[in-house]
Coordinates of C-alpha atoms in Angstrom, one line a residue:
K20 CA 13.9 -20.4 8.8
T21 CA 15.9 -16.9 8.8
G22 CA 18.4 -18.2 11.5
A23 CA 19.3 -21.0 9.6
A24 CA 20.5 -19.0 6.5
A25 CA 22.3 -16.6 8.6
M26 CA 24.4 -19.1 10.5
A27 CA 25.3 -20.7 7.2
G28 CA 26.5 -17.1 5.9
K29 CA 28.3 -16.3 9.3
A30 CA 30.0 -19.7 9.5
A31 CA 31.2 -19.2 5.7
L32 CA 33.0 -15.9 6.7
R33 CA 34.1 -17.4 9.6
A34 CA 35.8 -20.1 7.5
G35 CA 37.7 -17.0 5.4
A36 CA 35.3 -16.5 2.7
G37 CA 35.8 -12.8 1.3
L38 CA 32.2 -12.1 0.4
V39 CA 29.1 -14.1 1.4
T40 CA 25.8 -13.3 -0.2
I41 CA 22.5 -14.7 1.1
A42 CA 19.7 -15.0 -1.6
T43 CA 16.4 -15.2 0.0
P44 CA 12.6 -14.6 -0.2
K45 CA 12.1 -10.7 -0.5
S46 CA 9.9 -11.0 2.8
S47 CA 12.6 -12.4 4.7
L48 CA 15.4 -10.2 3.6
P49 CA 15.0 -7.7 6.4
I50 CA 15.1 -10.1 9.0
I51 CA 18.3 -12.0 7.5
A52 CA 20.0 -8.9 7.2
S53 CA 19.3 -8.0 10.9
L54 CA 21.2 -10.5 12.0
G55 CA 24.7 -9.9 10.7
M56 CA 26.7 -7.1 9.1
E57 CA 29.0 -8.8 7.2
F58 CA 27.0 -10.7 4.5
M59 CA 25.1 -9.1 1.9
T60 CA 21.5 -10.0 1.1
E61 CA 19.7 -10.3 -2.2
P62 CA 16.0 -10.4 -2.6
L63 CA 14.4 -13.6 -4.3
P64 CA 10.5 -13.7 -5.6
E65 CA 8.5 -15.7 -3.5
T66 CA 5.6 -18.2 -2.9
D67 CA 2.3 -17.7 -1.2
A68 CA 3.9 -19.4 1.6
G69 CA 6.7 -16.9 1.5
S70 CA 9.7 -19.2 0.4
I71 CA 11.6 -19.0 -2.8
S72 CA 9.7 -19.2 -6.1
L73 CA 10.6 -20.5 -9.2
H74 CA 10.1 -17.3 -10.5
A75 CA 13.4 -16.4 -9.2
L76 CA 15.0 -18.4 -12.2
D77 CA 13.0 -16.2 -14.8
Y78 CA 14.8 -13.5 -17.1
G79 CA 18.2 -14.6 -15.9
R80 CA 17.7 -13.2 -12.5
L81 CA 19.6 -16.1 -10.5
D82 CA 22.3 -16.4 -13.5
Q83 CA 23.3 -12.6 -12.8
L84 CA 23.8 -13.3 -8.9
V85 CA 25.5 -16.6 -9.6
E86 CA 28.3 -15.1 -12.2
G87 CA 31.3 -14.6 -10.4
K88 CA 30.5 -16.8 -7.6
D89 CA 33.0 -19.7 -6.5
V90 CA 30.5 -22.0 -4.6
L91 CA 26.9 -21.9 -3.7
A92 CA 25.1 -23.9 -0.8
I93 CA 21.5 -24.3 -0.8
G94 CA 19.3 -25.9 1.5
P95 CA 19.4 -24.2 5.3
G96 CA 15.8 -22.7 6.0
I97 CA 14.8 -22.9 2.7
S98 CA 11.3 -24.9 3.6
A99 CA 9.8 -27.8 1.9
V100 CA 7.1 -26.1 -0.2
P101 CA 6.9 -27.9 -3.5
E102 CA 7.6 -25.1 -5.6
T103 CA 10.8 -24.4 -3.5
A104 CA 11.7 -28.0 -4.0
E105 CA 11.5 -28.0 -7.8
F106 CA 13.6 -24.6 -7.3
V107 CA 16.4 -26.7 -5.5
R108 CA 16.5 -29.1 -8.2
A109 CA 16.8 -27.0 -11.1
V110 CA 19.4 -25.1 -9.5
V111 CA 21.7 -28.3 -8.7
E112 CA 21.0 -29.5 -12.0
K113 CA 21.5 -25.7 -13.8
Y114 CA 24.8 -24.6 -12.5
D115 CA 28.2 -26.1 -12.9
L116 CA 29.7 -24.7 -9.8
P117 CA 30.7 -27.0 -6.9
I118 CA 27.2 -26.9 -4.4
V119 CA 26.9 -28.1 -1.0
I120 CA 23.1 -29.3 -0.4
D121 CA 21.9 -29.6 3.3
A122 CA 18.6 -29.8 5.2
D123 CA 15.5 -29.1 2.7
G124 CA 17.7 -28.8 -0.2
L125 CA 18.5 -33.1 0.5
N126 CA 14.6 -33.2 1.0
A127 CA 14.0 -32.1 -2.4
F128 CA 15.5 -35.2 -3.3
A129 CA 13.6 -37.6 -1.1
G130 CA 12.5 -40.5 -3.0
G131 CA 14.2 -38.9 -6.2
M132 CA 18.0 -39.4 -6.3
K133 CA 17.2 -41.5 -9.6
T134 CA 16.8 -38.1 -11.2
F135 CA 20.2 -36.4 -9.7
R136 CA 23.1 -35.9 -11.8
A137 CA 26.3 -34.7 -10.4
G138 CA 27.8 -35.4 -13.8
G139 CA 31.3 -35.1 -12.6
R140 CA 30.7 -31.7 -11.0
V141 CA 31.4 -31.1 -7.2
R142 CA 28.5 -32.0 -5.1
V143 CA 28.5 -32.2 -1.3
L144 CA 25.4 -33.6 0.7
T145 CA 25.3 -33.6 4.4
P146 CA 22.5 -35.4 5.5
H147 CA 22.1 -36.6 9.2
P148 CA 20.7 -40.2 9.4
G149 CA 16.9 -39.3 8.7
E150 CA 17.7 -37.4 5.7
M151 CA 20.0 -40.2 4.7
A152 CA 17.2 -42.7 5.3
R153 CA 14.8 -40.4 2.9
L154 CA 17.3 -40.0 0.2
S155 CA 18.2 -43.5 0.0
G156 CA 14.8 -45.3 0.8
K157 CA 16.0 -47.2 3.6
S158 CA 15.3 -47.1 7.3
V159 CA 17.3 -44.9 9.9
P160 CA 17.9 -48.3 11.7
E161 CA 19.5 -49.7 8.7
I162 CA 21.4 -46.4 8.0
L163 CA 22.6 -46.7 11.5
A164 CA 23.8 -50.4 11.3
H165 CA 25.8 -50.1 8.5
R166 CA 26.8 -46.2 8.4
L167 CA 30.2 -46.9 6.6
T168 CA 28.9 -49.3 3.7
E169 CA 25.8 -47.1 2.9
A170 CA 27.8 -44.0 2.9
R171 CA 30.3 -45.2 0.6
E172 CA 28.0 -46.9 -1.6
F173 CA 25.9 -43.9 -2.0
A174 CA 28.8 -41.4 -2.8
H175 CA 29.9 -43.7 -5.3
R176 CA 26.8 -44.3 -6.9
H177 CA 25.8 -40.9 -7.3
G178 CA 29.2 -39.3 -7.8
V179 CA 28.9 -37.1 -4.7
T180 CA 30.9 -36.3 -1.7
L181 CA 28.6 -37.8 1.2
V182 CA 28.8 -36.2 4.8
L183 CA 26.8 -38.8 7.1
K184 CA 26.4 -36.7 10.2
G185 CA 26.5 -38.2 13.8
F186 CA 28.8 -39.6 16.1
R187 CA 32.2 -40.3 14.4
T188 CA 30.6 -38.5 11.0
L189 CA 31.9 -39.9 7.8
T190 CA 32.9 -38.4 4.8
A191 CA 32.8 -40.4 1.7
A192 CA 34.4 -39.6 -1.7
P193 CA 33.0 -40.6 -4.9
G194 CA 35.8 -43.1 -5.3
G195 CA 35.2 -45.2 -2.0
E196 CA 37.6 -43.3 0.2
V197 CA 35.7 -42.5 3.7
W198 CA 37.4 -40.3 6.4
V199 CA 36.1 -40.7 10.2
N200 CA 36.0 -37.7 12.0
P201 CA 37.4 -38.0 15.8
T202 CA 36.2 -34.3 16.9
G203 CA 33.0 -33.2 18.1
N204 CA 30.4 -34.0 21.2
P205 CA 26.9 -34.5 22.3
G206 CA 26.4 -30.5 23.2
M207 CA 26.2 -30.2 19.5
A208 CA 23.2 -32.1 18.8
S209 CA 21.6 -28.7 19.0
G210 CA 19.6 -26.9 16.2
G211 CA 21.7 -24.8 13.6
T212 CA 25.1 -26.7 14.2
G213 CA 24.6 -28.3 11.0
D214 CA 23.8 -24.8 9.2
V215 CA 27.4 -24.0 10.5
L216 CA 28.9 -27.0 8.8
T217 CA 27.1 -26.4 5.4
G218 CA 28.7 -22.7 5.5
L219 CA 32.1 -24.0 6.8
I220 CA 32.4 -26.3 4.1
A221 CA 31.4 -23.8 1.4
G222 CA 33.6 -21.5 2.8
L223 CA 36.7 -23.8 2.4
L224 CA 35.6 -25.1 -0.9
A225 CA 35.7 -21.4 -2.4
Q226 CA 39.2 -21.0 -1.0
H227 CA 40.6 -24.6 -2.2
P228 CA 39.4 -25.3 -5.6
A229 CA 42.3 -27.1 -6.4
R230 CA 42.1 -29.5 -3.8
S231 CA 40.0 -32.7 -3.5
A232 CA 36.8 -31.6 -2.8
T233 CA 36.5 -34.6 -0.2
E234 CA 39.7 -33.6 1.7
V235 CA 38.6 -30.0 2.1
T236 CA 35.3 -31.2 3.3
A237 CA 36.7 -33.8 5.6
A238 CA 38.9 -30.7 7.0
A239 CA 35.8 -28.8 7.4
V240 CA 33.8 -31.3 9.2
Y241 CA 37.0 -31.7 11.7
L242 CA 37.4 -27.9 12.1
H243 CA 33.6 -28.0 13.2
G244 CA 33.9 -30.6 15.7
L245 CA 36.9 -28.9 17.1
A246 CA 35.1 -26.0 17.5
G247 CA 32.5 -27.5 19.1
D248 CA 35.0 -29.1 21.5
L249 CA 36.7 -25.9 22.5
A250 CA 33.2 -24.3 23.0
A251 CA 32.4 -27.0 25.4
Q252 CA 35.2 -26.6 27.2
Q253 CA 34.1 -23.2 28.0
V254 CA 30.2 -23.5 28.3
G255 CA 30.0 -27.2 28.9
E256 CA 27.9 -29.5 27.0
T257 CA 24.5 -29.1 28.2
S258 CA 24.5 -25.4 27.3
L259 CA 26.5 -25.2 23.9
V260 CA 24.1 -23.5 21.2
V261 CA 25.3 -22.8 17.8
G262 CA 26.4 -19.2 18.7
D263 CA 29.0 -20.8 20.9
L264 CA 30.2 -22.7 18.0
L265 CA 30.6 -19.9 15.7
D266 CA 32.5 -17.8 18.3
A267 CA 34.8 -20.7 18.8
L268 CA 35.6 -21.2 15.2
P269 CA 38.8 -18.5 15.4
R270 CA 40.1 -20.7 18.1
A271 CA 39.5 -23.7 16.2
F272 CA 41.6 -22.3 13.1
R273 CA 44.6 -21.2 15.3
A274 CA 44.4 -24.5 17.2
L275 CA 45.7 -26.0 13.8

């Protein structure tokens, strides 16, 4: 899903990141490059299905790409192809820099969180209730009935910052603190808004490495919802699409 990667990249730039590179299967690169002039692109080896191959890790190719970067974001548009899911797990285990994991990046760990190791490194997971259910092995009704408890316990158990998306999005710290977000509206329940949040979190983490990762993530969640509220004031909730959200991010920053 090339649009997902492009939206995440644009959001990271809107967050103030100086340089953003989207690494993508080589056949997808021309499409993604056409969706934005501001971010850079890098081709990766691909599977027969056109998703990222494990061969991207061969000969230190990805090591060279990651060198000098401040943050990785993985998942938007990446697909659930088994080999690509294995690539996601390898990347999350291999690199020490902060990593934001969303979408099919999360699904790569569905039913397999026992193998997940944060090891004191910054790992930010951003599931919606369905993804949270797959990660935790519980049902969606269970997650929704006990959102605060589930978010807190999951973040503590796995040593991660967890963003449980939905009405009043929760940001849970590994130490047990939970932030409840007051911004956002139903018009944001539209494809691509989660990709924007991923990019926004990554962009802010890159600029504030000395701050608490959970505080920075909670700030990104707040700004994301605020941009959605400002966009809804202009176009209404019914017609709100992810492009409106991206366009409203500068106004959200100015509003603060």
